[in-house]
XYZ file of C-alpha atoms in Angstrom:
441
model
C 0.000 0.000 0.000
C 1.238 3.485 -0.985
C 0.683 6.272 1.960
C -0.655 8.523 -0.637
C -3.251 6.437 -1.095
C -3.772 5.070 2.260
C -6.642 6.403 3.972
C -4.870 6.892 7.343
C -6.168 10.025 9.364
C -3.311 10.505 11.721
C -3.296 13.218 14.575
C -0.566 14.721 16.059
C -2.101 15.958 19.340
C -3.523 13.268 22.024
C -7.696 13.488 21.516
C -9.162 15.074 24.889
C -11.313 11.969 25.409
C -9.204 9.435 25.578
C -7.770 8.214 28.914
C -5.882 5.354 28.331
C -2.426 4.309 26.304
C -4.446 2.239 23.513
C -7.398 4.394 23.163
C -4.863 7.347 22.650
C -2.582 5.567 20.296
C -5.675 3.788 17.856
C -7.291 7.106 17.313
C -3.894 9.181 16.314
C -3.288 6.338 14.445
C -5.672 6.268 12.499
C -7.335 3.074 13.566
C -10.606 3.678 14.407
C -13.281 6.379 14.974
C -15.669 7.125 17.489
C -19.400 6.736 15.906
C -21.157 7.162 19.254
C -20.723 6.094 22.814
C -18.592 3.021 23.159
C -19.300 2.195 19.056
C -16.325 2.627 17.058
C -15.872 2.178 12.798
C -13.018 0.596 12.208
C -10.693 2.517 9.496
C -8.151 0.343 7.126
C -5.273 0.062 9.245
C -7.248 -1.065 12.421
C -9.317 -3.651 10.288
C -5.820 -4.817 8.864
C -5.038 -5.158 12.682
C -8.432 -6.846 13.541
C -7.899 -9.276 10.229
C -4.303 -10.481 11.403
C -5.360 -11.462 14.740
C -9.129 -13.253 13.304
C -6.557 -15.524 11.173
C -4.771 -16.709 14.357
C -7.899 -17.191 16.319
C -9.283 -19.484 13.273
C -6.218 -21.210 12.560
C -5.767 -22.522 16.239
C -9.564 -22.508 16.784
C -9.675 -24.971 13.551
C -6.379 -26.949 14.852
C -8.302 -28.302 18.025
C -11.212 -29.445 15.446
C -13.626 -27.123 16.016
C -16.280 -26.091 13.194
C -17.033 -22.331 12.139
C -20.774 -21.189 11.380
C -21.997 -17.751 11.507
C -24.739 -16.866 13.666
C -27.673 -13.852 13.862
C -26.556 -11.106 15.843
C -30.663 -10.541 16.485
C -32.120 -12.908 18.772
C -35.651 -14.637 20.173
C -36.070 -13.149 24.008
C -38.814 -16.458 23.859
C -35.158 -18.722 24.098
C -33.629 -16.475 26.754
C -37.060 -16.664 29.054
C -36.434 -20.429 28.694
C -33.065 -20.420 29.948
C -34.112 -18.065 32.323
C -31.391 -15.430 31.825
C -33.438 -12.573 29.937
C -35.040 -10.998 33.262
C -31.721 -11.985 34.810
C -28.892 -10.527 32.519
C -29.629 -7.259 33.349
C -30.128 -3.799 31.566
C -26.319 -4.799 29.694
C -28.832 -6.575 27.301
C -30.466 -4.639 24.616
C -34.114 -5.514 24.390
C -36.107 -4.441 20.976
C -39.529 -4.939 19.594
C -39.814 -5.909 16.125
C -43.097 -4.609 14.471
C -45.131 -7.621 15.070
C -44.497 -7.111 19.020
C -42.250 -9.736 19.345
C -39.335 -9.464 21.604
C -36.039 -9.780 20.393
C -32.505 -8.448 21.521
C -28.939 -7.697 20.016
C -27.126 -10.863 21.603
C -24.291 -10.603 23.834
C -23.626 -14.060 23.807
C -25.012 -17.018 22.544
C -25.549 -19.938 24.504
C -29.067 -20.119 24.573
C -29.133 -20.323 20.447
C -26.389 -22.684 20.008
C -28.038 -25.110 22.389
C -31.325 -24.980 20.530
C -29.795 -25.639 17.059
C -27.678 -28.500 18.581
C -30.895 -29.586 20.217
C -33.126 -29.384 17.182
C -30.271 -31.191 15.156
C -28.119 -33.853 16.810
C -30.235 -36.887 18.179
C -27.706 -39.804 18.843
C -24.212 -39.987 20.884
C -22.962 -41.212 17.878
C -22.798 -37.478 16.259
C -21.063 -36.384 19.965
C -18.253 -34.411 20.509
C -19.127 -31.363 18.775
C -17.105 -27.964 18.966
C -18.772 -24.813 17.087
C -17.605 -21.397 16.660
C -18.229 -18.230 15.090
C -16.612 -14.732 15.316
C -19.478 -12.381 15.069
C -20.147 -8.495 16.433
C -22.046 -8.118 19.821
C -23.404 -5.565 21.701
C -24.076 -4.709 25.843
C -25.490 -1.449 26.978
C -22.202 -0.825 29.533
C -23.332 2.378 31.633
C -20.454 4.201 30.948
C -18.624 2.937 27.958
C -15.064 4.179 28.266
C -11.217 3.351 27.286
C -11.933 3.172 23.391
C -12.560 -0.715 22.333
C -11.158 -1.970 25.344
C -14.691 -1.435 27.228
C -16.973 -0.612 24.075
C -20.844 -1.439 24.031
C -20.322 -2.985 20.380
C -17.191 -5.625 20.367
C -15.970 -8.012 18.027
C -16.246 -11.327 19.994
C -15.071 -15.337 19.374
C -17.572 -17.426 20.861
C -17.177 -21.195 20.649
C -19.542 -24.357 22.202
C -18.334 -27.605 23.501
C -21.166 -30.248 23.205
C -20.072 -33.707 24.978
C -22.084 -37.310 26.447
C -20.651 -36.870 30.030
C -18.143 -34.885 32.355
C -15.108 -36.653 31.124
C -15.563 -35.754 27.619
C -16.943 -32.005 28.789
C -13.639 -31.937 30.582
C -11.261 -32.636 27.340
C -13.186 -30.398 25.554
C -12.138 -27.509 27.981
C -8.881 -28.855 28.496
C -8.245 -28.119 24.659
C -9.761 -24.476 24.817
C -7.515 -24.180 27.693
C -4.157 -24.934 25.751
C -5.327 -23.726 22.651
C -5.799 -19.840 24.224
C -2.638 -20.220 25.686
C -1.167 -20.763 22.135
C -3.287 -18.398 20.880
C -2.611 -15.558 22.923
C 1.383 -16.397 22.510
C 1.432 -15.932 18.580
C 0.083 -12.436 19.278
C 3.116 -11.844 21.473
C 1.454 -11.541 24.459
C 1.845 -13.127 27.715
C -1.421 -14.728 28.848
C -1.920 -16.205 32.977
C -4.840 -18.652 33.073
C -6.806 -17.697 36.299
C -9.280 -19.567 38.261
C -12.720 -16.955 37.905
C -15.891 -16.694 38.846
C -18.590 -17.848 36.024
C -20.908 -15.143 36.065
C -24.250 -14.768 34.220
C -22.731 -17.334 32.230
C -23.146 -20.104 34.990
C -21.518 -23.249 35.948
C -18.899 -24.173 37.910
C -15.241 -24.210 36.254
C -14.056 -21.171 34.710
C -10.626 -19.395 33.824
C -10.143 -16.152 32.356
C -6.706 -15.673 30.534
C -4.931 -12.809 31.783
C -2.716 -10.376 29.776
C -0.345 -8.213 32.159
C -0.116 -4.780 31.031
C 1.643 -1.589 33.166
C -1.902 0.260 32.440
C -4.084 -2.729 33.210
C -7.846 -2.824 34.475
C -7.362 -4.676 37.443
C -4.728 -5.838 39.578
C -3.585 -9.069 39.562
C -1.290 -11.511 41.842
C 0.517 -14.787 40.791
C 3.541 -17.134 41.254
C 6.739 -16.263 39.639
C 6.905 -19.221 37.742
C 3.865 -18.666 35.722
C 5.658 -15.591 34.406
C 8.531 -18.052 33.156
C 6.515 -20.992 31.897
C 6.559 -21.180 28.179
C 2.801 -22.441 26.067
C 2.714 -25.294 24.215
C 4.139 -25.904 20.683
C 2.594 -26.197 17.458
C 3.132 -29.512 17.397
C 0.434 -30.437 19.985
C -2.151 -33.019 19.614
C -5.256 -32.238 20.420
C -6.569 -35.691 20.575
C -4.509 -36.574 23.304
C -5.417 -36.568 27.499
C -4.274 -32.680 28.149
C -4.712 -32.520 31.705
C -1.034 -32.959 32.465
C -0.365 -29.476 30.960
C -3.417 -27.843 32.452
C -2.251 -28.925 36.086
C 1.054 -27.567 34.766
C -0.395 -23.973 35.035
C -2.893 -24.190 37.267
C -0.640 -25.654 39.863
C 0.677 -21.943 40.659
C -1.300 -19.321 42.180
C -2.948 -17.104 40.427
C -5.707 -14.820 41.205
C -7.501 -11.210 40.490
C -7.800 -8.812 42.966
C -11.538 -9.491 43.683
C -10.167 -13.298 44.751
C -7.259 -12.664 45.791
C -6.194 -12.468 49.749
C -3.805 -9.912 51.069
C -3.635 -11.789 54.400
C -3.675 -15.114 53.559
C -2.011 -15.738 50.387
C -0.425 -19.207 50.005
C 2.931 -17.300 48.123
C 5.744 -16.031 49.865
C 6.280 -12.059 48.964
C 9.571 -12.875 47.078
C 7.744 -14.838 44.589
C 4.599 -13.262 44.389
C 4.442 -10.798 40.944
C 1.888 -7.953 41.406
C 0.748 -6.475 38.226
C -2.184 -5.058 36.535
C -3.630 -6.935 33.581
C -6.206 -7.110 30.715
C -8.802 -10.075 30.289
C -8.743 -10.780 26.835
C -10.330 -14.199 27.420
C -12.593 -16.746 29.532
C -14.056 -20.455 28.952
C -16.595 -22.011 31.214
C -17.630 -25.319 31.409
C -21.549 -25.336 32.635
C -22.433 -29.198 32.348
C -26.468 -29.317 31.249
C -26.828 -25.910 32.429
C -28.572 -24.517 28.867
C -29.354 -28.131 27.600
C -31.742 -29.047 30.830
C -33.499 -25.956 29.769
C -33.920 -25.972 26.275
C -34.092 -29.520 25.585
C -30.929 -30.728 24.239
C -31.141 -34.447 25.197
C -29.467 -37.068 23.004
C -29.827 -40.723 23.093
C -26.936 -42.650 24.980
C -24.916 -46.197 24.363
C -27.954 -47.402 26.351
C -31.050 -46.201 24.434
C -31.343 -43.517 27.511
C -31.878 -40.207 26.781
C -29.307 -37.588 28.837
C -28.851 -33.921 28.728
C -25.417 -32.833 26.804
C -22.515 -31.718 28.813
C -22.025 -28.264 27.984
C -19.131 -25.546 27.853
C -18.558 -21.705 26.165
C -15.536 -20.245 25.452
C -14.734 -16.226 24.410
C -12.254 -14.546 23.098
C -12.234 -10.355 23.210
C -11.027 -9.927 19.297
C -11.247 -6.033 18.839
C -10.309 -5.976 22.727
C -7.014 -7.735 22.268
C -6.394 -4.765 20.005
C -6.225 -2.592 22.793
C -4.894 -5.034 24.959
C -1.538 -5.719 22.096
C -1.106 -2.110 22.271
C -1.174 -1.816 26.131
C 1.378 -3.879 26.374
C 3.711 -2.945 23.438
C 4.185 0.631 23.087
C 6.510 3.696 24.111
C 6.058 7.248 24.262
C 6.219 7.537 20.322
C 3.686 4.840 19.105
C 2.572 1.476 18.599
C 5.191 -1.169 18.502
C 3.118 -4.109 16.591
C 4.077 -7.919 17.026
C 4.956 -9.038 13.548
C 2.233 -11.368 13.774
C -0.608 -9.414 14.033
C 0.979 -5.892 12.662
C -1.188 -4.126 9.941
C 2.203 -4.072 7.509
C 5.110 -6.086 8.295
C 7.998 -3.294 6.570
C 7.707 0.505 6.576
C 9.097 1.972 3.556
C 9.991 5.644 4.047
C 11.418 7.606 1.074
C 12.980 10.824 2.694
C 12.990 12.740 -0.808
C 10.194 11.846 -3.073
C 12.264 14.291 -5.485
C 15.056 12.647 -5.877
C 15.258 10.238 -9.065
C 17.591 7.946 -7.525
C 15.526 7.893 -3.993
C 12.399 6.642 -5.912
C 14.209 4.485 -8.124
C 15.166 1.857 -4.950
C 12.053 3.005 -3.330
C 9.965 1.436 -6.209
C 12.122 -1.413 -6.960
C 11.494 -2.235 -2.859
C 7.866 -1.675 -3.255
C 7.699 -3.782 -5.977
C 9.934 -6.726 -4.519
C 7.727 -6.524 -1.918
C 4.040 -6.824 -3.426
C 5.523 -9.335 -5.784
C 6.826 -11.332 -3.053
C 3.484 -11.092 -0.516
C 5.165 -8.821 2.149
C 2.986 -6.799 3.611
C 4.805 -3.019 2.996
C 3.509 0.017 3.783
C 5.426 2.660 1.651
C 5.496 6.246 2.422
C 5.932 7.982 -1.080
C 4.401 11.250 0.114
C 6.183 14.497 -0.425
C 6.505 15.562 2.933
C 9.454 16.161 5.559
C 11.547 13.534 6.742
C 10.785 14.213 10.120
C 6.766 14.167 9.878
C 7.173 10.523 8.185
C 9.382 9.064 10.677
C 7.035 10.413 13.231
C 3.755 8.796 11.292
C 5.910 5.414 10.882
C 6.744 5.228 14.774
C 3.069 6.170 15.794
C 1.737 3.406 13.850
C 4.351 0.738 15.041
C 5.116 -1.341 11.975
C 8.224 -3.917 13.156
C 10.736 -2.431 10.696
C 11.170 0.205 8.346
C 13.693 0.657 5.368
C 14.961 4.049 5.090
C 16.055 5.698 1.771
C 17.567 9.038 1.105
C 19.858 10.586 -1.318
C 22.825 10.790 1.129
C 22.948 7.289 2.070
C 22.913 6.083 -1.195
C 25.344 8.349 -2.458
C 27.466 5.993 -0.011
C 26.188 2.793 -1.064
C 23.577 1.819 1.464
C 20.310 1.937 3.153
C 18.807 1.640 6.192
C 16.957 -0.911 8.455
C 15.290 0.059 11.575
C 13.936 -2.122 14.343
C 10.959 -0.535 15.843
C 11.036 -2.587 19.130
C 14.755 -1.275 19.983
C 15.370 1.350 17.435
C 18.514 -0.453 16.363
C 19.251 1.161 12.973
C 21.448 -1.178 10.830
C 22.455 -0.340 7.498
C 22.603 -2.619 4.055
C 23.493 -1.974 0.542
C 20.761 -2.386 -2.034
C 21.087 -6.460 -2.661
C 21.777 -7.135 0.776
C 18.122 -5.584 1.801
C 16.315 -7.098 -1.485
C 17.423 -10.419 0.034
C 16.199 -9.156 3.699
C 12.797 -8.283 2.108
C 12.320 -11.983 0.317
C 13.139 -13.653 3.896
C 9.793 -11.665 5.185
C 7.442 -13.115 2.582
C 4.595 -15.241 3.822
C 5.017 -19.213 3.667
């Protein structure tokens, strides 16, 4: 993508009404915009963002064997009264009127419609385990939406069903959410503690939400040392096998929020407890027949009986970990994007659009690049050096190649590392070659 034709609104001065790091740094970037209270549209280089980390979710969503649909964001209230959670959910929950007077509302989750589908559709044990997912838009009336998408009333969520005979098969299902989020969260470059939580309006009566420690965190959070150091699982795991052993492997350390946690009576000795603050960015429940002893989902066992399915959710915050990524990867001039999940890979700055032999490289680069699949982000705009490297830092793309006439009157160019500003420099064939080693396998 060429900057001149990138629609990238940039700002130079922090907006008023933003109060945290990631709120700040999305809308100078250029990442989103504010359509009204807690509802944001989501400009190019944001959705490239949201994109990047949708394909990781899927990918290791898809590698435990789970399914993708796409469900209706609109909902029946008649299957929430069932399940008994539409009086209790609370006023987060909006509630419409179609124009026949039926009552609907904009779902914030989806057990209740899962379950009836699965009910409706799946008769024997035979057709058990099942694992469905979908990544879909959702929306909850917070009070007092705040801190850009990190606490918006409309959120881009993955939600994902576990439908099993019995306990033991419930339990392997949430054993693979469990190390899958842990992988998950790791190819976004983040550091994720799995914490014992409470289950909510959700129900049931195992839960963990995956914690992402962050300097500006939401909530304080307390844990062992050695969770810090422990490194997730491969990409090599198999997801058929018993997983237990590596889920006591992390929840053997303590771990807690500061709702649960214990000032007085914590089981950690002070020299190995880390305090932090952190980010939820995700949470899986297992519920048992919760949803399917209320709406019906009953399938026939081994034995000709018929038994209620053994049930568990699992959620992922995608346009949250946005905010969470850049809450924990940033300095005072910008973003500093994972390569993973960053909305370009290389920024291309040309310091003097004027200069023949400057856009000479500059295109041959570009066009390398394209050619090649490496997502480049080249900044061909007639503008002052200064204002481009300025852009380039805000928006945090891993690395940027720097061209100007001086340095090539010398015989090189330049590579920056955005993480450490390291600045090493490379004649032309020595960064061609650098570029091919970034394309996508």
């Amino acid at each position: 993508m060429r900057r001149t034709q990138l629609f990238m609104p940039t700002l130079k001065e922090n907006p008023s009404e933003a109060q945290i790091v990631s709120h700040r740094l999305m809308l100078r970037a250029g990442m989103i915009r504010q359509s009204t209270a807690g509802i944001y549209s989501w400009l190019p280089t944001g959705y490239r963002v949201l994109q990047k980390i949708i394909e990781i979710i899927r990918e290791e969503q898809n590698a435990t064997g789970a399914q993708e649909l796409l469900m209706p964001t609109i909902q029946s209230a008649d299957l929430w009264r069932k399940s008994k959670r539409y009086d209790d959910y609370g006023k987060e929950m909006l509630r419409i009127t179609d124009r026949h007077g039926r009552d609907m509302l904009y779902g914030p989750t989806n057990e209740e419609l899962i379950t009836d589908i699965v009910a409706n559709e799946l008769n024997s044990f035979r057709e058990l385990p099942k694992n469905l997912y979908h990544i879909q838009w959702k929306f909850r009336d917070e009070v007092r939406p705040r801190f850009g998408v990190m606490r918006g009333r409309e959120f881009l969520m993955k939600d994902n069903y576990s439908f099993d005979l019995n306990y033991e098969g419930a339990k392997h299902s949430y054993n693979k959410m469990f190390v899958s989020y842990l992988r998950t969260f790791s190819r976004m470059g983040l550091k994720a503690i799995p914490m014992a939580a409470d289950t909510g309006p959700i129900g049931g009566d195992l839960s963990h939400e995956f914690i992402v420690l962050a300097d500006t965190g939401e909530s304080e959070v307390f844990c062992d040392q050695e969770l810090i150091n422990m490194k997730p699982p491969g990409k090599d795991i198999d997801f058929t096998l018993n997983l237990q052993s590596i889920v006591d492997d992390w929840t053997q350390y303590y771990a807690a929020t500061d709702e649960k946690h214990n000032h007085d009576n914590c089981p950690i000795p002070k020299d190995e407890l880390v305090t932090a603050r952190g980010i939820e960015v995700g949470h899986i429940f297992y519920f048992g027949s919760k949803y399917s002893d209320s709406l019906g989902a009953k399938i026939q066992n081994s034995d000709g009986e018929l038994v209620s399915i053994e049930m568990g959710s699992y959620g992922i915050g995608v346009s949250r970990l946005v905010g969470a990524i850049i809450e924990s990867s940033h300095d005072d001039k910008g973003i500093i994007w994972p390569e993973s999940v960053a909305p370009w890979i290389v920024g291309l700055i040309n310091l003097n659009a004027d200069d023949m032999s400057c856009n000479e490289i500059c295109e041959s680069f570009y066009e390398l690049a394209t050619r090649n699949g490496v997502d480049i982000l080249y900044d061909d705009r007639v503008d002052r050096a200064g204002a481009k490297f300025a852009d380039m830092d805000l928006i945090g793309l891993p690395y940027q190649i720097i061209v100007g006439p001086k340095g090539l009157k010398e015989g090189f160019v330049e590579l920056k590392d955005r993480a450490d500003s390291k600045v090493e420099r490379h004649n032309v064939d020595e960064m061609s070659s650098w570029i091919l080693s970034k394309t996508r396998n």
